[in-house]
Every structure is written in C-alpha cells, then in structure tokens.
Coordinates of C-alpha atoms and ligand atoms in Angstrom, one line a residue:
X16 CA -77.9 53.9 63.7
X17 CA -81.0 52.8 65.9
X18 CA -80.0 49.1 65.4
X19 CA -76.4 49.7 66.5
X20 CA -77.2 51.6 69.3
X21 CA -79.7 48.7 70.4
X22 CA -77.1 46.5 69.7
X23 CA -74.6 48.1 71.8
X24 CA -76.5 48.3 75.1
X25 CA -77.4 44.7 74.8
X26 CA -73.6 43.6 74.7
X27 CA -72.6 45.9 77.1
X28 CA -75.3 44.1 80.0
X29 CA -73.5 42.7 82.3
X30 CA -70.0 44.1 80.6
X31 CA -68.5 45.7 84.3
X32 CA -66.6 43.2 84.9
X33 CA -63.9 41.4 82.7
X34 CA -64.7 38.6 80.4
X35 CA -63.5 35.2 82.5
X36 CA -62.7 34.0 78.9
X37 CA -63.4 35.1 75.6
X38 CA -61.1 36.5 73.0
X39 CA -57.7 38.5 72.9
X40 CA -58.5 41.1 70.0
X41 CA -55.1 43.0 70.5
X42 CA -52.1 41.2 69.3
X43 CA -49.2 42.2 67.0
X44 CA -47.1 39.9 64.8
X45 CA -44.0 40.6 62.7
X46 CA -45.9 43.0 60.1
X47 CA -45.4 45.6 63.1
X48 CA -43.8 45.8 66.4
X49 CA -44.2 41.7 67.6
X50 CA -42.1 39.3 67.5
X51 CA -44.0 35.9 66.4
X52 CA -45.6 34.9 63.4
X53 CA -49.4 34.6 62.3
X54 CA -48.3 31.3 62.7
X55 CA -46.7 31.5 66.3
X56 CA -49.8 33.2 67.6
X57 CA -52.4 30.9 66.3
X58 CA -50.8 28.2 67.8
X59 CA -50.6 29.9 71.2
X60 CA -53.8 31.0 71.1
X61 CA -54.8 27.4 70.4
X62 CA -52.6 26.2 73.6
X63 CA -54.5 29.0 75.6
X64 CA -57.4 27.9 75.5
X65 CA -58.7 31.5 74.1
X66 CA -62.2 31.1 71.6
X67 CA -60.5 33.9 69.0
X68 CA -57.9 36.5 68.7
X69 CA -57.8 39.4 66.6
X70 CA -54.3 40.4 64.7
X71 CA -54.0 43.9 65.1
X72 CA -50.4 45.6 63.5
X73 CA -49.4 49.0 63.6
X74 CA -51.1 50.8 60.5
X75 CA -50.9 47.9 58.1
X76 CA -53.2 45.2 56.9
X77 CA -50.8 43.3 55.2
X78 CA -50.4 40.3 57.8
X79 CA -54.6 39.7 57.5
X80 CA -53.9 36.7 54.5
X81 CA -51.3 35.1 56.7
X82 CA -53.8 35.3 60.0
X83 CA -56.2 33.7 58.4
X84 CA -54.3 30.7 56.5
X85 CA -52.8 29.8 60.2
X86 CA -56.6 30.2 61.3
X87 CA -58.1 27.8 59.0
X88 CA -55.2 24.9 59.9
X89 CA -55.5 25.4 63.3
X90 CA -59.3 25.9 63.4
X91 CA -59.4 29.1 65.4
X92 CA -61.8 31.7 65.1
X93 CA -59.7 35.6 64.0
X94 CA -61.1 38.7 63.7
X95 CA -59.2 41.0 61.3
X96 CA -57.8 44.8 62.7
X97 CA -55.0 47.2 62.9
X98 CA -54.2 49.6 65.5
X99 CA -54.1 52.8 63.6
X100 CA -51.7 55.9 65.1
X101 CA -53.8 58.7 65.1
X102 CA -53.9 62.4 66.8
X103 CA -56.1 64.8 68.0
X104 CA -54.6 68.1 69.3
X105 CA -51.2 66.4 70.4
X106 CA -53.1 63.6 72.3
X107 CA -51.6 60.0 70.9
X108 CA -54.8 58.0 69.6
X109 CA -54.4 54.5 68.8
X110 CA -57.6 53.5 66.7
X111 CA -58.2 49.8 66.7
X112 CA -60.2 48.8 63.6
X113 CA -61.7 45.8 62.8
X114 CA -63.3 44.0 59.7
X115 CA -62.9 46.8 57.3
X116 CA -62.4 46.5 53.5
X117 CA -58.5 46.0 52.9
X118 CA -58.6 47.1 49.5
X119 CA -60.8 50.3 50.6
X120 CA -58.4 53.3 48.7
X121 CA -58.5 55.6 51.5
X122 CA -57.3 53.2 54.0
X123 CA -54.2 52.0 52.3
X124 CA -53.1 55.8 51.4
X125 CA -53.8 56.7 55.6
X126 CA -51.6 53.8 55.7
X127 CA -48.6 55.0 53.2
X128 CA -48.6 57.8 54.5
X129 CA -48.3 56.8 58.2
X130 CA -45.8 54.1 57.4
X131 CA -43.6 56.9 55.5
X132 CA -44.0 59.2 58.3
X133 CA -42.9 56.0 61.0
X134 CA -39.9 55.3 58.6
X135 CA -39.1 59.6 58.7
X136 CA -39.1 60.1 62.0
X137 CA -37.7 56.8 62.9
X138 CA -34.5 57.9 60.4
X139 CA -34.6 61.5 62.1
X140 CA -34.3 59.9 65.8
X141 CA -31.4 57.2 64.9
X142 CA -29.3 60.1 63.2
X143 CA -29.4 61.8 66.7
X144 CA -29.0 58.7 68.8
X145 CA -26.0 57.3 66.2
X146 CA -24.2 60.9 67.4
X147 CA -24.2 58.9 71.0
X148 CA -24.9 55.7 70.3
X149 CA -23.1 52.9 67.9
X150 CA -26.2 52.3 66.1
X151 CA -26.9 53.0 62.5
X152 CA -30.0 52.9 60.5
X153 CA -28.9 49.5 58.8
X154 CA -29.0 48.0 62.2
X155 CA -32.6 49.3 62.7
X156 CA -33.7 47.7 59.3
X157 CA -32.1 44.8 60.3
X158 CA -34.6 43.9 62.9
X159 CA -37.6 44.2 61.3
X160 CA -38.7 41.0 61.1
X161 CA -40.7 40.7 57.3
X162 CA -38.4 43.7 55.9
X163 CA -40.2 46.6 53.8
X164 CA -44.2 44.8 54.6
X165 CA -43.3 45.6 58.5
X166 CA -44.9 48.9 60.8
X167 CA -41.0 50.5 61.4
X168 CA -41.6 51.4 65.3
X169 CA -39.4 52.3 68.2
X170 CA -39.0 48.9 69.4
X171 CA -37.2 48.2 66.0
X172 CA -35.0 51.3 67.2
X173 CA -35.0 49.6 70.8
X174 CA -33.8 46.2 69.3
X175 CA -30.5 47.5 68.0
X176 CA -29.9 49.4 70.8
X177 CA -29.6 45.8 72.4
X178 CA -27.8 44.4 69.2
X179 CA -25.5 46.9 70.0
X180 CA -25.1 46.6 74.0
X181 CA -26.2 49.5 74.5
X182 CA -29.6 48.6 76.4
X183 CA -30.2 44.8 77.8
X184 CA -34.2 44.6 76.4
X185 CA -36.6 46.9 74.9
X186 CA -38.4 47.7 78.3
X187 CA -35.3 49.3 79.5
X188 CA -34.7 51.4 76.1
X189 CA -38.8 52.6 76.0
X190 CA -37.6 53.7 80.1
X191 CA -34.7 55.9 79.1
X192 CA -33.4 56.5 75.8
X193 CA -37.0 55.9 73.6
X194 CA -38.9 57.1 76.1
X195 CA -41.7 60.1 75.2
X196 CA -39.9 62.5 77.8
X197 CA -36.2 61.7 76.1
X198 CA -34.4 64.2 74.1
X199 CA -33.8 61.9 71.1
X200 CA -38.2 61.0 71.0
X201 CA -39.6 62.5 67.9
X202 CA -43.8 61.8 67.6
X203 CA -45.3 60.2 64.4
X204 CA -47.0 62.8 62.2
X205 CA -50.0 61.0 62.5
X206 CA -54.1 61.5 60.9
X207 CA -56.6 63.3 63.1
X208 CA -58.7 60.7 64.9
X209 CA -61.9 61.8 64.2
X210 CA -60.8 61.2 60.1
X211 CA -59.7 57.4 61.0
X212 CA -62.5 56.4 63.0
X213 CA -64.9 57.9 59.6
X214 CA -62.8 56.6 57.3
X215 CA -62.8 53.2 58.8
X216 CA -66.4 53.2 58.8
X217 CA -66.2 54.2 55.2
X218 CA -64.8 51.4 54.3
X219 CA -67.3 48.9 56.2
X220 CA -65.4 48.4 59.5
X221 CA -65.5 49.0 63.0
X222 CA -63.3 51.3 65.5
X223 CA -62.3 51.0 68.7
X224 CA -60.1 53.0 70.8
X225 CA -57.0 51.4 72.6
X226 CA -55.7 51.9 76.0
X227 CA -57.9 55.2 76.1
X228 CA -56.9 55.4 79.9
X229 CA -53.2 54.7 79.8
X230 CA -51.1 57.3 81.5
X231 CA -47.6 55.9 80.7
X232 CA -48.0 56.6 77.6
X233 CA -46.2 59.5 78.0
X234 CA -49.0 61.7 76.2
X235 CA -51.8 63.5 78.1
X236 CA -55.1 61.5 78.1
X237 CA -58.0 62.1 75.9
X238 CA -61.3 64.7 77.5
X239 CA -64.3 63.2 77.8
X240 CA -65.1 66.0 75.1
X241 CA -62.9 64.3 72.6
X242 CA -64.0 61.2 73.4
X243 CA -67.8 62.7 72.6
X244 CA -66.1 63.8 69.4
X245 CA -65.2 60.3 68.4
X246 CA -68.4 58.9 69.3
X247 CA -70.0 61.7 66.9
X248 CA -67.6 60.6 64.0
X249 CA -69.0 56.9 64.7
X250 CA -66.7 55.3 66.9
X251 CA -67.9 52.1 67.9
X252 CA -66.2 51.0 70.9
X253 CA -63.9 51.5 74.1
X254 CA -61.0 49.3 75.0
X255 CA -61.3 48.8 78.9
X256 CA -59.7 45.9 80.0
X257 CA -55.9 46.7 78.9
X258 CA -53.0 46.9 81.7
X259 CA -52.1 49.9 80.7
X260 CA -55.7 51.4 82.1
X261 CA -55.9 51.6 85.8
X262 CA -58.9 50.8 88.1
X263 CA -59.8 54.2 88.4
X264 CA -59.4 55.1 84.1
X265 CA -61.6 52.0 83.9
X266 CA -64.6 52.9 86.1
X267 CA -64.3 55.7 83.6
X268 CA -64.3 54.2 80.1
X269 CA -66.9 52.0 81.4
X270 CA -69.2 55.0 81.9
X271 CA -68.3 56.3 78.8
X272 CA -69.2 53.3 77.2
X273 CA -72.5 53.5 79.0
X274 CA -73.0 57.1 78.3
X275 CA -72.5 56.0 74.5
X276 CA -73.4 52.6 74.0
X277 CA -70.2 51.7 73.0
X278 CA -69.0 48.2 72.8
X279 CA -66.2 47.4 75.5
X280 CA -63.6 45.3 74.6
X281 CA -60.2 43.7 76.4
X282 CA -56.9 42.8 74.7
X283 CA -53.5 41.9 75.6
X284 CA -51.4 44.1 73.3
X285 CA -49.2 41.3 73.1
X286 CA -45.9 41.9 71.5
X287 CA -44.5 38.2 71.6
X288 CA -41.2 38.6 73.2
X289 CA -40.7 42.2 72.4
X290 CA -43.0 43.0 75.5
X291 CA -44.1 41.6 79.1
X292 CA -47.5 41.5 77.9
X293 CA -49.2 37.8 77.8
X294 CA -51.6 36.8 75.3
X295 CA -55.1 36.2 76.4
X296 CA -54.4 38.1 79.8
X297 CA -56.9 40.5 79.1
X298 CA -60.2 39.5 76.9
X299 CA -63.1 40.3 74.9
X300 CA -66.1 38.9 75.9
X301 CA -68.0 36.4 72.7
X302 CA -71.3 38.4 72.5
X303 CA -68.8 41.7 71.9
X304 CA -67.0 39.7 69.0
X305 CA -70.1 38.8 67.8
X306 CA -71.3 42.3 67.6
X307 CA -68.3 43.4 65.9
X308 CA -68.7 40.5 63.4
X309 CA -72.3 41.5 62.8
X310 CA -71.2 45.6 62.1
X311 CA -68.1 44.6 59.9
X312 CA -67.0 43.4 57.0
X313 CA -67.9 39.7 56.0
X314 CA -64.9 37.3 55.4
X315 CA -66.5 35.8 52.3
X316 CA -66.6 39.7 51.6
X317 CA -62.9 41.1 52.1
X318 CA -61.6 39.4 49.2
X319 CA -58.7 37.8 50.9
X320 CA -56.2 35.0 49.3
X321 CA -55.2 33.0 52.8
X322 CA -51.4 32.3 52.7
X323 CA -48.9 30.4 54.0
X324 CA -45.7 32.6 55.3
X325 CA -42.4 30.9 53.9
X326 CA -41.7 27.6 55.6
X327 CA -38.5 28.6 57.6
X328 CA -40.9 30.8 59.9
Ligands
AMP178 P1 -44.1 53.9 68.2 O1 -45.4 53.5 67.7 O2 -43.0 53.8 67.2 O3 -44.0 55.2 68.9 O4 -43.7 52.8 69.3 C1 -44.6 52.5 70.3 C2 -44.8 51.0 70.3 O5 -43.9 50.5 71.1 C3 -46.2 50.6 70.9 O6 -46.7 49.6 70.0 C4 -45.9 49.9 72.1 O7 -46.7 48.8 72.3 C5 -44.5 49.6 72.0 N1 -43.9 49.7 73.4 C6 -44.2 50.7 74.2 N2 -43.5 50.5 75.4 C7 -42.8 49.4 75.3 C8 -42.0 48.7 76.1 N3 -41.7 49.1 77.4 N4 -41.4 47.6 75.7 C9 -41.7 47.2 74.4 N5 -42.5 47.8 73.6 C10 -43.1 48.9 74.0
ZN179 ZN1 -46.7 47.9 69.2
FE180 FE1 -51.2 51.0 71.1
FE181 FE1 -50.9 47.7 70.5

C-alpha cells in the first residue's frame, strides 16, 4: 500500500495538464459498442502517431487475444482493459480495469451476468420500441458486429433504428429515442462499484474510473463521498482528460486525485464510426502507463494465445 501510494504521487507530478502525447487507453472494438477491428485500431493507432492504446470493451475480455496478435505485427505497445458497468445507489459507474487475470473466476461470472442482463434489458426496450418503431430484435442481433462474443449495447439498438430509417446515425437515436430521459430507456442491472473495483484487484489488476465528471450522461454524478468509498475499496485511478468532463469537473477529479494519489489518466472512448469521438484525442501520459504496467498483471503472466481475427475483417 505504501509503495503504491509513493508511486502514485510521483506520476501524478506535473499531471495538471494533459499529456501532449502519450497513450489512448480508452477505445472499443467490435467485441462491444465500436465499430473497427483489433486490427483496424492498431493500424490507426500506428498512423497516429500514439506510443500505446489500451482496448477497453464493455464488460468483456474476449477481444484481449486479438489486441495483442494485431500488436505484435504492427509493433505497438497495448495495455489490456474493459470498461466495466457498474452502480452505486443509482449513479451509472463505468470501471475501467486494466491488466487483470482474464481467467480470474469472479471476473468472468461479473461478466455473464452483466452481459445477460445487457442482452434482458436490451430485449425488454426493443419490445416497447417495435410497438412504435419497425424494428425487431433480429435486426438488433444483426448489428452486432462478432455475434454472441459482442457487449449487446444501445448503440446496437441505435444501429437498427438507422437500418430501419428511422433515425439518420446513432448520435441522433442516443438524443431522442435511447436517450436516459426517454420513455423506452431501461438501465442495466449492473454490480455495485465498490464490488468491481475489489474484485478487479482480486484478480491482479488495476481500476480506473471513466468519465467520473460527465454530466450528459443522463445519470447524476458520483459524491465526493462515493468517490472516497472507491478509493477505500482500492481504486487506483481517475479518468480526467475525457470530453465528456468539463473544465470545471476536471479541476475537480484532479484534486481528487491529489487528495488520493490516484493515477490520472486520458482516453478517447473512441467508438470507430459508431461515435464522433477520435482516437488519440485525449491521452494518457507514459510514466501513468508505466505505473499501471508495474501494478498489473504481467503479459508473460495472463496466459493469452494472440490470434488473428478471420481474414475478411
Ligand atoms: P449502454 O451501455 O447500452 O447503456 O449504452 C451506452 C453506450 O453507448 C456507451 O458506451 C456510450 O459510449 C455509447 N454512446 C453514448 N452516447 C452515444 C452517442 N451519442 N453516439 C454513439 N454512442 C453513444
Ligand atoms: Zn461504448
Ligand atoms: Fe463509458
Ligand atoms: Fe467507453
């Protein structure tokens, strides 16, 4: 606890300010919500110029062996996460965790039983949309990208509302229809917070909460007294620099950070097409990669078989 803590406050010198460049440790693929491949992203990242990038999927780990084949051939540096959906008293918590044990037996039930509540409620909200809408749950399936092994999310609902004319992108369906305020929104039954960020730990990795200050998310924002709950139940880090936190939401996750030690981090949440969001746009600076590296998992230690991903993608 002593090392980490003297570890924190030495990557967090200096850490007001964005990163200039760095890494982009918030992206999702096709095993969730984006729209590229491992593949597609590694090559981007490559063309970007960024030192690493970290895959990051809704609740699922199961894109990690095709991050890191597309790593190795392109010779970029990954780090290894998953935004978990989490709760605490109503608040939405997205959990970022990095480097933790794949096979870890209480991570991949958090994740069945997340992924079957998505696919639940995601059923329950097209059955009241398909009384208004022409969409059916077929439709939905049919945009998932990597069938049964992807995250089921809104924007899969949002994609067949714009297979079926309904809406002209997903931005438009997450402003109306999908949107947290609309009649047909139903929230994920999702694990207390406090539970992920320990049983990420468990399992030898590192947590860091996402967009901690982002108000259109819809839900209310997490108290500083949550947050101190978090840090209690070892979370390691805060993810300032996101567009979705505003100047004044990042002056205060900054001294949150400070308050805690806690490592500050940056990422994109780049959704390939399915969202505005560019990679790289926000970053992660080295020395806080490095310090995540350092508390995680090893690679030569997560027991991972790097694959390719079917030629025709
Ligand atoms: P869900 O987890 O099923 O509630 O869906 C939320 C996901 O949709 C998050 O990963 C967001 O990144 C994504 N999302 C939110 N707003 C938008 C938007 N305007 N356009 C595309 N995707 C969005
Ligand atoms: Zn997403
Ligand atoms: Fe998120
Ligand atoms: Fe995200």
């Amino acid at each position: 606890m002593t090392q980490s803590i003297l570890a924190a406050s030495s990557v967090n010198v200096g850490m007001s300010a964005p990163p200039a460049s760095g890494w982009d440790i918030h992206c999702h693929t096709v095993f969730s919500d984006g729209t590229c491949t491992p593949r597609e992203l590694a090559d981007l990242a490559v063309r970007s110029g960024l030192h690493g990038v970290a895959i990051a999927d809704h609740d699922t780990c199961v894109g990690w062996p095709f991050m890191m084949f597309e790593a190795e051939r392109v010779g970029l540096p990954v780090l290894l996460g998953t935004e978990i959906t989490s709760d605490m008293d109503g608040v939405s918590v997205h959990m970022l965790a990095f480097q933790y044990d794949p096979h870890d037996l209480v991570m991949e039930s958090l994740f069945r039983r997340t992924r079957q509540a998505r696919l639940d409620r995601a059923r329950a909200m097209v059955r009241a949309l398909s009384r208004d809408y022409p969409i059916t749950w077929n439709l939905v399936v049919a945009q998932a990208h990597e069938g049964d092994a992807t995250t089921i999310g809104r924007p899969h609902i949002a994609d067949a509302l714009v297979a079926a004319g309904v809406c002209t992108d997903r931005s438009e369906a997450f402003s109306g229809i999908l949107s947290s305020s609309s009649p047909y929104y139903i929230p994920t039954p999702s694990p207390y917070a406090p539970d992920v960020v320990a049983a990420v730990h468990a399992a030898g990795g590192v947590s860091v909460i996402a967009h901690a200050g982002d108000r259109s998310r819809g839900s209310s924002l997490l108290s500083d007294e949550y947050f101190g709950v978090l840090v209690d139940a070892g979370l390691d880090g805060v993810e300032v620099w996101h567009r979705g936190n505003q100047a004044d939401q990042r002056e205060r996750l900054l001294g949150l950070a400070r308050r805690w030690s806690l490592l500050v981090t940056g990422g994109s949440d780049w959704h390939g097409a399915g969202k505005p969001n560019l990679l790289g746009e926000n970053l992660t600076g080295d020395e806080t990669v490095a310090a995540i590296m350092e508390r995680g998992v090893p690679f030569k230690e997560l027991r991972i078989q790097p694959r390719a991903l079917s030629p025709n993608r």
